């Protein structure tokens, strides 16, 4: 997965990568040439007392060193730019793929895991790319070149290398083999820490209300300690690697000096050659150490690449059509608005592997100018039903039609313009009141925003805010109350002005007076639109043109309030749990 991911995202940068490799080749070759020049200066200049030779070859060494430095700087700059660009592209691709996910895929991965994969996991892969271009490209050149140059200095002494390199390779391989499973566990536990932290930040009010600070601290401590334990285990192995390598290096240096001294004493080699051989030995070992450092990064990067690729290879269950419908001609009864008629034909939804469906055999016909309400006990499938209409997920059975067309055949932008949803838990983005209201229609004027706020019964509190329309809104709308957040979300969809309005229990945080005033204003504003309301509060939906009663995912009643009170026991039980007989009959 790692190779595939890097191949796909480095392909656009083949030219800078080629230049980078050439620069690394030049600077490594220069590094390998320096000990040979040094040996010549010692043997042919210092020993013979030839000052001219020393100065001439000394100048050559300075030139080679300058070329090495320039090439190294260029290679590092290109490596940093290429790694950053590759990381940017991977993050963008993961983000784009997540944007296509339906609620089903998002629930499968979970928000904390998706955040970790988009940030930390991509960062690990990006770091590997940077280290590969700055270290791994030069390490094999240095190792092979060092061996060749060492052989050129003294063949018998080079036999030491036959024992050093294999021993290093085996020791490093054993350590890396144990690192990989630890890094996989580390990423999973990092997901857990992110999940707990996200829950505690989001649920801080509940924690305070139930005085569960100690419990949550212990919960976080358990996840944090688990992550720490794995990191310590990986850290011990990584800390072990360098002493092992250095031990082999030092032992081999002693062996080279011991046997090299005997070779010099016997006249088999010169002192300059021994000095150069020691330099090549250090270069060979340093290249192995650099490769060792890379091997420590590779297991974690492989795990991260697997997790990133898992997201990229996941296809959304909501698939855009190959030949989308871009215009709604409408059907009889839509008031000439093109897409106002909403219809469900034996629609159903079942989660993969679930024994029972969430929805089954739902039939519904809603026309412009009508208000259709959906009511039922908790878990009866009301929110799921509304989620089928804007394609938050697709029906697994039957069909959902808007303007006479199956929603699965509509262009996503057309569906978004036609259907407007106020979710059960409305979300406001950081910015201003105006930026949130214009989210679906950036060209809306200030007058149109105030008109929508007036209908949503939000004009008064927005006008009282410092800045009015341009008052700041915190992330998630955390600086406004629940009722204000709901009214701003309703105003946002009014600015969008769709042909079909979906309100998913969007009045639950409002007091009865505001609820009544808002519904009256909405009736006037949406007189020509199709309105579908999901609500738990009977007073919110009792005046609807049609009420659909759900129970365990199935329609068990349909009609007006007084009709259902007479012949539908499920609806009657819901109503009488909130109202008296007299209030229900009024």
Short mmCIF file of N, CA and C in Angstrom, two decimals, residues 38 317 419:
data_model
loop_
_atom_site.label_atom_id
_atom_site.label_comp_id
_atom_site.label_asym_id
_atom_site.label_seq_id
_atom_site.Cartn_x
_atom_site.Cartn_y
_atom_site.Cartn_z
N UNK A 38 42.50 12.75 0.12
CA UNK A 38 43.24 12.91 1.38
C UNK A 38 44.39 11.91 1.46
N UNK A 317 -21.58 4.80 -0.58
CA UNK A 317 -22.80 4.09 -0.96
C UNK A 317 -23.75 5.02 -1.71
N UNK A 419 -33.90 20.52 -2.60
CA UNK A 419 -34.26 20.03 -1.27
C UNK A 419 -33.40 20.73 -0.23
#
